[in-house]
Amino acid sequence: MNRKKIVVLVDWYLPGYKAGGPIQSIANMVQHLHKEFEFAIITGNKDLHEEHPYSSVQSDIWTTAPDGTRTYYFSKPNLTYKKLKELLLSERGDFIYINSLFSVHFTILPLFIRKQILPNRKVILAPRGMLGKGALKIKPAKKKLFLIASRLLGLFKNITWHASTALEEEEIKNVFGKTSKVITAVNFSAIQFMQFYPRVKDENKCRLVFISRIASKKNLLPVLHALFSVKNSMEVVFDIYGPVDETVYWAQCEAIIRQAPSNIKIAYKGPVENYRVTEVFRQYHFSVLYTMHENFGHSIIEGMAAGCPALLSDQTPWRKLQQLKAGWDLPINNEEALKQALVECCKMNQSVYDEWSHGALTFASAVINDEKALMANKSLFK
């Protein structure tokens, strides 16, 4: 079978894990589509915030995985305009798929190359939530300047946008115009074996977990504040996993953590590798991600697939969670609602909790096995 070739540009890729969603988005796409499409991935040879390259990969050459996917891991000295141009010219792919919006080396330079010497090469760009209001509020001046300059230069002319949700489609058109070509296709979740995993749940006790990058966008501070409203008669363990993206923000979180009452145990556990995520979720009753914006949230679905109901803000695609007994999607600026949900988590006894754990698993199963998502993603590459 003559498969179409997709050349993917992404800042970080497997075996990396600290960048979270961007890595998972591409890894899951490859996992679902590699039998029908040929993938060639161009990426960096270090994980997020790491000084040293991955020890398990070779840099500056093409390597081939068992599923046939080829990956080129750039070392920093060789990551130049000239070398990127050589690779894009030599890899005569049917599509260039760009997995970011603001990356210099893996978005801006490839778009310049495409405009100058590959004008007919089809480009699909996934902004991955970077055009959401919450995301644009972070470093707004730089992002506004970039968007103005890129439009003037015509970098985004004649490309197809990949929106993960109808909301993201609207966000793209608000910034780049109503006539922008946008295909909406929900992100793939990792293919995994679905099985209910029971855990003991005592009334007035609960174990909560946060697995994400530690940054202002992920909105951890309000959760820490809300936890302090839990009554002394209740016991809470709240463990935090993920790389520290913003040291100043984390310092603010640590200052709050040091003030925790004796019935609230909060601990930072560091980053967690992708292969361990399910195992970690199974040690807790609920996952928490009160994020300012998430266009998908891979860790949310992974947690639910491990039977962990999710306590979320209303800034993710996932809705009606309470009705389905799969979690909460709470108003982003309503700390009282957040406090009430945390108390409800604590109060649940074994039978009620088991019902919600099953609800989370059912919700995740529907997302992971969504045939419409598969067909929509395939349509990107027609």
CSV table of C-alpha atoms in Angstrom, one decimal:
chain,number,residue,atom,x,y,z
A,1,MET,CA,0.0,0.0,0.0
A,2,ASN,CA,1.3,3.4,-1.0
A,3,ARG,CA,0.9,5.4,2.2
A,4,LYS,CA,0.9,9.2,2.3
A,5,LYS,CA,3.8,10.7,4.2
A,6,ILE,CA,3.3,13.2,7.0
A,7,VAL,CA,6.4,15.2,8.1
A,8,VAL,CA,5.8,16.3,11.7
A,9,LEU,CA,7.6,19.2,13.4
A,10,VAL,CA,7.4,19.2,17.1
A,11,ASP,CA,9.8,20.7,19.8
A,12,TRP,CA,9.7,17.6,22.0
A,13,TYR,CA,8.9,14.0,21.3
A,14,LEU,CA,9.4,10.5,22.9
A,15,PRO,CA,11.2,9.4,25.0
A,16,GLY,CA,10.6,12.9,26.4
A,17,TYR,CA,7.7,13.4,28.8
A,18,LYS,CA,8.2,16.7,30.6
A,19,ALA,CA,6.5,18.8,27.9
A,20,GLY,CA,3.3,16.8,28.5
A,21,GLY,CA,0.5,17.3,26.0
A,22,PRO,CA,2.4,18.2,22.8
A,23,ILE,CA,4.4,15.0,23.1
A,24,GLN,CA,1.3,12.9,23.8
A,25,SER,CA,-0.7,14.5,21.0
A,26,ILE,CA,1.8,13.3,18.4
A,27,ALA,CA,2.6,10.0,20.0
A,28,ASN,CA,-1.1,9.1,20.1
A,29,MET,CA,-1.6,10.2,16.5
A,30,VAL,CA,1.2,8.0,15.4
A,31,GLN,CA,-0.1,5.1,17.5
A,32,HIS,CA,-3.6,5.4,15.9
A,33,LEU,CA,-2.6,6.2,12.3
A,34,HIS,CA,0.8,4.6,11.5
A,35,LYS,CA,-0.7,1.7,9.6
A,36,GLU,CA,-2.3,4.1,7.1
A,37,PHE,CA,0.2,6.9,7.0
A,38,GLU,CA,4.0,7.1,7.0
A,39,PHE,CA,5.4,9.4,9.7
A,40,ALA,CA,8.7,11.3,9.7
A,41,ILE,CA,9.2,13.3,12.9
A,42,ILE,CA,11.6,16.2,13.2
A,43,THR,CA,12.3,17.2,16.8
A,44,GLY,CA,14.9,18.2,19.4
A,45,ASN,CA,17.1,15.8,21.2
A,46,LYS,CA,16.4,17.1,24.8
A,47,ASP,CA,13.3,17.0,27.0
A,48,LEU,CA,11.8,20.3,28.3
A,49,HIS,CA,14.2,22.3,30.5
A,50,GLU,CA,16.9,19.6,30.2
A,51,GLU,CA,20.5,20.5,29.5
A,52,HIS,CA,21.6,17.0,28.3
A,53,PRO,CA,20.3,15.0,25.3
A,54,TYR,CA,18.3,11.8,25.7
A,55,SER,CA,20.8,9.0,26.4
A,56,SER,CA,18.7,6.5,24.4
A,57,VAL,CA,18.6,8.2,21.0
A,58,GLN,CA,21.1,9.1,18.3
A,59,SER,CA,21.2,12.8,17.3
A,60,ASP,CA,21.3,14.3,13.8
A,61,ILE,CA,20.5,11.2,11.9
A,62,TRP,CA,17.2,9.4,11.0
A,63,THR,CA,16.3,6.5,13.3
A,64,THR,CA,13.5,4.1,12.7
A,65,ALA,CA,11.1,2.7,15.4
A,66,PRO,CA,9.6,-0.8,15.2
A,67,ASP,CA,6.3,0.6,13.8
A,68,GLY,CA,8.2,2.2,10.9
A,69,THR,CA,8.1,5.7,12.2
A,70,ARG,CA,11.3,7.6,11.4
A,71,THR,CA,12.5,10.3,13.8
A,72,TYR,CA,15.3,12.9,13.4
A,73,TYR,CA,16.5,14.3,16.7
A,74,PHE,CA,18.3,17.6,16.2
A,75,SER,CA,21.2,18.6,18.4
A,76,LYS,CA,21.2,22.3,19.3
A,77,PRO,CA,24.3,23.2,17.2
A,78,ASN,CA,22.8,21.6,14.1
A,79,LEU,CA,19.3,23.1,14.5
A,80,THR,CA,19.7,25.8,11.8
A,81,TYR,CA,17.6,27.2,9.0
A,82,LYS,CA,20.0,25.6,6.5
A,83,LYS,CA,19.6,22.1,8.0
A,84,LEU,CA,15.9,22.4,8.4
A,85,LYS,CA,15.6,23.4,4.8
A,86,GLU,CA,17.7,20.4,3.7
A,87,LEU,CA,15.5,18.0,5.7
A,88,LEU,CA,12.2,19.5,4.4
A,89,LEU,CA,13.5,19.4,0.8
A,90,SER,CA,14.7,15.8,1.1
A,91,GLU,CA,11.6,14.5,2.9
A,92,ARG,CA,9.1,14.8,0.1
A,93,GLY,CA,6.1,14.4,2.3
A,94,ASP,CA,2.5,14.9,1.2
A,95,PHE,CA,1.9,17.0,4.3
A,96,ILE,CA,3.9,19.1,6.8
A,97,TYR,CA,2.2,18.9,10.2
A,98,ILE,CA,3.3,21.6,12.7
A,99,ASN,CA,2.5,20.9,16.4
A,100,SER,CA,2.9,24.4,17.9
A,101,LEU,CA,2.2,28.0,17.2
A,102,PHE,CA,5.0,30.1,18.8
A,103,SER,CA,8.0,27.8,18.3
A,104,VAL,CA,10.9,29.5,16.5
A,105,HIS,CA,12.6,26.4,15.2
A,106,PHE,CA,9.6,24.1,14.7
A,107,THR,CA,7.0,26.6,13.5
A,108,ILE,CA,8.3,29.9,12.3
A,109,LEU,CA,11.4,28.7,10.4
A,110,PRO,CA,9.5,25.8,8.7
A,111,LEU,CA,6.8,28.3,7.6
A,112,PHE,CA,9.4,30.6,6.2
A,113,ILE,CA,11.0,27.7,4.3
A,114,ARG,CA,7.6,26.6,3.0
A,115,LYS,CA,6.8,30.1,1.8
A,116,GLN,CA,10.1,30.6,0.0
A,117,ILE,CA,10.8,27.3,-1.6
A,118,LEU,CA,7.9,24.8,-0.9
A,119,PRO,CA,4.8,27.0,-1.6
A,120,ASN,CA,2.7,24.0,-2.8
A,121,ARG,CA,3.5,21.8,0.2
A,122,LYS,CA,0.3,21.2,2.2
A,123,VAL,CA,0.7,22.4,5.8
A,124,ILE,CA,-1.5,21.6,8.8
A,125,LEU,CA,-0.9,23.5,12.0
A,126,ALA,CA,-2.2,22.5,15.4
A,127,PRO,CA,-2.1,25.5,17.8
A,128,ARG,CA,-2.8,23.1,20.8
A,129,GLY,CA,-4.8,25.6,22.8
A,130,MET,CA,-2.4,28.5,22.4
A,131,LEU,CA,-5.1,30.8,21.0
A,132,GLY,CA,-7.4,30.4,24.0
A,133,LYS,CA,-8.0,33.5,26.1
A,134,GLY,CA,-6.3,32.0,29.1
A,135,ALA,CA,-3.3,31.0,27.1
A,136,LEU,CA,-3.0,34.4,25.4
A,137,LYS,CA,-3.0,36.2,28.7
A,138,ILE,CA,0.4,34.7,29.5
A,139,LYS,CA,3.2,36.9,28.0
A,140,PRO,CA,0.5,38.8,26.0
A,141,ALA,CA,2.8,41.5,24.5
A,142,LYS,CA,5.2,39.0,22.9
A,143,LYS,CA,2.3,36.9,21.5
A,144,LYS,CA,0.4,39.9,20.2
A,145,LEU,CA,3.6,41.1,18.4
A,146,PHE,CA,4.2,37.7,16.9
A,147,LEU,CA,0.7,37.3,15.6
A,148,ILE,CA,0.7,40.7,14.0
A,149,ALA,CA,4.2,40.1,12.4
A,150,SER,CA,3.3,36.6,11.1
A,151,ARG,CA,0.1,37.9,9.5
A,152,LEU,CA,2.0,40.7,7.7
A,153,LEU,CA,4.5,38.3,6.5
A,154,GLY,CA,1.8,35.9,5.3
A,155,LEU,CA,3.3,32.9,7.2
A,156,PHE,CA,-0.1,31.4,7.8
A,157,LYS,CA,-1.4,31.9,4.2
A,158,ASN,CA,-2.9,28.8,2.5
A,159,ILE,CA,-2.6,26.5,5.5
A,160,THR,CA,-5.1,24.2,7.2
A,161,TRP,CA,-5.7,24.6,10.9
A,162,HIS,CA,-6.2,21.6,13.1
A,163,ALA,CA,-8.6,22.5,15.9
A,164,SER,CA,-9.1,20.0,18.7
A,165,THR,CA,-12.6,21.2,19.6
A,166,ALA,CA,-15.3,23.5,18.2
A,167,LEU,CA,-14.2,26.1,20.8
A,168,GLU,CA,-10.7,26.0,19.4
A,169,GLU,CA,-12.0,26.4,15.8
A,170,GLU,CA,-13.8,29.6,17.0
A,171,GLU,CA,-10.6,30.8,18.7
A,172,ILE,CA,-8.6,30.3,15.5
A,173,LYS,CA,-11.1,32.2,13.4
A,174,ASN,CA,-11.3,35.0,15.9
A,175,VAL,CA,-7.5,35.6,15.5
A,176,PHE,CA,-6.9,34.6,11.8
A,177,GLY,CA,-10.3,35.4,10.2
A,178,LYS,CA,-13.6,33.7,9.6
A,179,THR,CA,-12.4,32.4,6.2
A,180,SER,CA,-9.6,30.4,7.7
A,181,LYS,CA,-9.6,26.8,6.7
A,182,VAL,CA,-10.1,24.8,9.9
A,183,ILE,CA,-10.8,21.1,10.4
A,184,THR,CA,-12.0,20.1,13.8
A,185,ALA,CA,-10.7,16.7,15.0
A,186,VAL,CA,-10.5,15.8,18.7
A,187,ASN,CA,-7.1,14.7,19.9
A,188,PHE,CA,-6.4,11.0,20.2
A,189,SER,CA,-6.0,9.4,23.6
A,190,ALA,CA,-3.4,6.7,24.1
A,191,ILE,CA,-4.7,3.2,23.2
A,192,GLN,CA,-4.9,1.3,26.5
A,193,PHE,CA,-6.4,-1.7,28.1
A,194,MET,CA,-9.5,-0.6,30.1
A,195,GLN,CA,-10.1,-2.3,33.4
A,196,PHE,CA,-11.7,-1.2,36.7
A,197,TYR,CA,-9.1,-0.8,39.4
A,198,PRO,CA,-10.7,-0.8,42.9
A,199,ARG,CA,-9.2,1.3,45.7
A,200,VAL,CA,-10.2,1.7,49.3
A,201,LYS,CA,-12.2,4.9,50.0
A,202,ASP,CA,-13.0,5.8,53.6
A,203,GLU,CA,-15.5,8.4,54.4
A,204,ASN,CA,-14.0,11.9,55.3
A,205,LYS,CA,-10.6,10.8,53.7
A,206,CYS,CA,-9.3,11.2,50.2
A,207,ARG,CA,-6.2,11.2,48.1
A,208,LEU,CA,-5.9,13.8,45.4
A,209,VAL,CA,-3.3,14.1,42.6
A,210,PHE,CA,-2.2,16.9,40.2
A,211,ILE,CA,-0.2,15.7,37.2
A,212,SER,CA,0.8,18.5,34.9
A,213,ARG,CA,3.4,21.2,34.2
A,214,ILE,CA,3.6,23.6,37.1
A,215,ALA,CA,2.8,27.0,35.5
A,216,SER,CA,0.3,29.8,36.1
A,217,LYS,CA,-1.9,28.4,33.2
A,218,LYS,CA,-2.5,25.2,35.2
A,219,ASN,CA,-3.9,27.3,38.0
A,220,LEU,CA,-2.7,25.3,41.0
A,221,LEU,CA,-2.8,28.2,43.5
A,222,PRO,CA,-6.6,28.4,43.9
A,223,VAL,CA,-6.7,24.6,44.6
A,224,LEU,CA,-4.2,25.0,47.4
A,225,HIS,CA,-6.2,27.9,48.9
A,226,ALA,CA,-9.5,25.9,48.6
A,227,LEU,CA,-8.0,22.9,50.4
A,228,PHE,CA,-7.6,24.9,53.5
A,229,SER,CA,-11.4,25.1,53.8
A,230,VAL,CA,-11.7,21.4,54.4
A,231,LYS,CA,-12.8,20.7,58.0
A,232,ASN,CA,-10.3,19.5,60.6
A,233,SER,CA,-12.3,16.3,60.9
A,234,MET,CA,-11.4,15.4,57.3
A,235,GLU,CA,-8.0,14.1,56.1
A,236,VAL,CA,-6.6,14.9,52.7
A,237,VAL,CA,-3.5,13.9,50.8
A,238,PHE,CA,-2.6,16.0,47.8
A,239,ASP,CA,0.4,15.0,45.8
A,240,ILE,CA,1.7,17.2,43.0
A,241,TYR,CA,3.6,15.7,40.0
A,242,GLY,CA,5.1,17.5,37.0
A,243,PRO,CA,8.1,19.6,36.0
A,244,VAL,CA,8.4,23.2,37.3
A,245,ASP,CA,7.8,25.5,34.3
A,246,GLU,CA,7.6,28.7,36.2
A,247,THR,CA,9.9,29.0,39.3
A,248,VAL,CA,8.3,32.2,40.6
A,249,TYR,CA,4.8,30.7,40.4
A,250,TRP,CA,6.0,27.5,42.1
A,251,ALA,CA,7.6,29.6,44.9
A,252,GLN,CA,4.2,31.1,45.5
A,253,CYS,CA,2.7,27.6,45.7
A,254,GLU,CA,5.4,26.5,48.1
A,255,ALA,CA,4.6,29.4,50.4
A,256,ILE,CA,1.0,28.3,50.6
A,257,ILE,CA,2.0,24.6,51.1
A,258,ARG,CA,4.1,25.5,54.1
A,259,GLN,CA,1.0,26.9,55.8
A,260,ALA,CA,-1.1,23.7,55.4
A,261,PRO,CA,-2.9,22.5,58.5
A,262,SER,CA,-2.1,19.1,60.0
A,263,ASN,CA,-5.0,17.4,58.3
A,264,ILE,CA,-3.9,18.4,54.8
A,265,LYS,CA,-0.7,16.7,53.6
A,266,ILE,CA,0.7,18.3,50.5
A,267,ALA,CA,3.8,16.9,48.8
A,268,TYR,CA,5.7,17.6,45.5
A,269,LYS,CA,6.7,14.4,43.8
A,270,GLY,CA,8.6,15.7,40.7
A,271,PRO,CA,8.0,14.8,37.1
A,272,VAL,CA,6.5,11.4,36.2
A,273,GLU,CA,7.5,9.4,33.1
A,274,ASN,CA,4.7,8.6,30.6
A,275,TYR,CA,4.8,4.8,31.2
A,276,ARG,CA,4.2,5.4,34.9
A,277,VAL,CA,1.2,7.7,34.7
A,278,THR,CA,-1.5,5.1,34.9
A,279,GLU,CA,0.3,3.4,37.8
A,280,VAL,CA,0.4,6.8,39.7
A,281,PHE,CA,-3.2,7.6,39.1
A,282,ARG,CA,-4.2,4.3,40.6
A,283,GLN,CA,-2.8,5.4,43.9
A,284,TYR,CA,-5.3,8.2,44.2
A,285,HIS,CA,-9.1,8.8,44.4
A,286,PHE,CA,-9.4,12.0,42.3
A,287,SER,CA,-7.3,14.0,39.9
A,288,VAL,CA,-7.3,17.8,40.0
A,289,LEU,CA,-6.6,20.2,37.1
A,290,TYR,CA,-8.3,23.6,37.7
A,291,THR,CA,-6.7,24.9,34.5
A,292,MET,CA,-7.1,28.3,32.9
A,293,HIS,CA,-7.3,26.6,29.5
A,294,GLU,CA,-6.9,23.1,28.1
A,295,ASN,CA,-7.8,22.2,24.5
A,296,PHE,CA,-7.8,18.5,25.4
A,297,GLY,CA,-5.8,17.5,28.6
A,298,HIS,CA,-4.3,14.0,28.0
A,299,SER,CA,-3.7,13.5,31.7
A,300,ILE,CA,-7.4,14.1,32.4
A,301,ILE,CA,-8.4,11.2,30.2
A,302,GLU,CA,-5.5,9.0,31.4
A,303,GLY,CA,-6.7,9.6,35.0
A,304,MET,CA,-10.3,8.7,34.2
A,305,ALA,CA,-9.1,5.6,32.3
A,306,ALA,CA,-7.4,4.6,35.6
A,307,GLY,CA,-10.8,5.1,37.4
A,308,CYS,CA,-9.9,8.5,38.8
A,309,PRO,CA,-12.8,11.1,38.6
A,310,ALA,CA,-11.5,14.5,37.5
A,311,LEU,CA,-12.0,17.8,39.3
A,312,LEU,CA,-11.6,20.4,36.5
A,313,SER,CA,-12.4,24.0,35.7
A,314,ASP,CA,-14.8,24.7,32.9
A,315,GLN,CA,-11.9,25.6,30.6
A,316,THR,CA,-11.5,22.1,29.1
A,317,PRO,CA,-13.6,20.3,26.4
A,318,TRP,CA,-15.1,18.0,29.0
A,319,ARG,CA,-18.6,18.8,30.2
A,320,LYS,CA,-21.5,17.4,32.2
A,321,LEU,CA,-19.1,15.4,34.3
A,322,GLN,CA,-21.3,15.5,37.4
A,323,GLN,CA,-24.3,14.2,35.6
A,324,LEU,CA,-22.2,11.3,34.4
A,325,LYS,CA,-20.6,10.8,37.9
A,326,ALA,CA,-17.2,11.2,36.2
A,327,GLY,CA,-16.0,14.4,38.0
A,328,TRP,CA,-16.7,18.1,38.0
A,329,ASP,CA,-16.3,21.0,35.5
A,330,LEU,CA,-16.4,24.0,37.8
A,331,PRO,CA,-16.6,27.7,36.9
A,332,ILE,CA,-13.0,29.0,36.7
A,333,ASN,CA,-13.5,32.0,39.1
A,334,ASN,CA,-15.8,30.3,41.6
A,335,GLU,CA,-13.6,29.3,44.6
A,336,GLU,CA,-16.7,28.4,46.6
A,337,ALA,CA,-17.7,25.8,44.0
A,338,LEU,CA,-14.2,24.4,44.1
A,339,LYS,CA,-14.3,24.2,47.9
A,340,GLN,CA,-17.7,22.4,47.8
A,341,ALA,CA,-16.4,19.8,45.3
A,342,LEU,CA,-13.3,19.1,47.4
A,343,VAL,CA,-15.5,18.5,50.5
A,344,GLU,CA,-17.7,16.2,48.4
A,345,CYS,CA,-14.6,14.3,47.4
A,346,CYS,CA,-13.7,13.8,51.1
A,347,LYS,CA,-17.2,12.8,52.2
A,348,MET,CA,-17.7,10.0,49.7
A,349,ASN,CA,-17.9,6.5,51.2
A,350,GLN,CA,-16.8,3.3,49.4
A,351,SER,CA,-20.1,2.5,47.6
A,352,VAL,CA,-20.6,6.1,46.3
A,353,TYR,CA,-16.9,6.4,45.3
A,354,ASP,CA,-17.0,3.1,43.4
A,355,GLU,CA,-20.0,4.5,41.4
A,356,TRP,CA,-18.0,7.6,40.5
A,357,SER,CA,-14.9,5.6,39.7
A,358,HIS,CA,-16.9,3.5,37.3
A,359,GLY,CA,-18.3,6.6,35.8
A,360,ALA,CA,-14.9,8.0,35.1
A,361,LEU,CA,-13.8,4.8,33.4
A,362,THR,CA,-16.9,4.8,31.2
A,363,PHE,CA,-16.3,8.4,30.2
A,364,ALA,CA,-12.7,7.7,29.3
A,365,SER,CA,-13.6,4.6,27.3
A,366,ALA,CA,-16.1,6.6,25.2
A,367,VAL,CA,-13.4,9.2,24.4
A,368,ILE,CA,-10.6,6.7,23.7
A,369,ASN,CA,-12.8,4.5,21.4
A,370,ASP,CA,-14.5,7.4,19.6
A,371,GLU,CA,-14.8,6.3,15.9
A,372,LYS,CA,-15.8,9.9,14.9
A,373,ALA,CA,-12.5,11.1,16.3
A,374,LEU,CA,-10.6,8.6,14.2
A,375,MET,CA,-12.5,9.6,11.0
A,376,ALA,CA,-12.1,13.3,11.7
A,377,ASN,CA,-8.3,12.9,12.2
A,378,LYS,CA,-8.0,10.9,8.9
A,379,SER,CA,-9.8,13.7,7.1
A,380,LEU,CA,-7.0,16.1,8.0
A,381,PHE,CA,-4.8,14.2,5.5
A,382,LYS,CA,-7.1,13.9,2.5
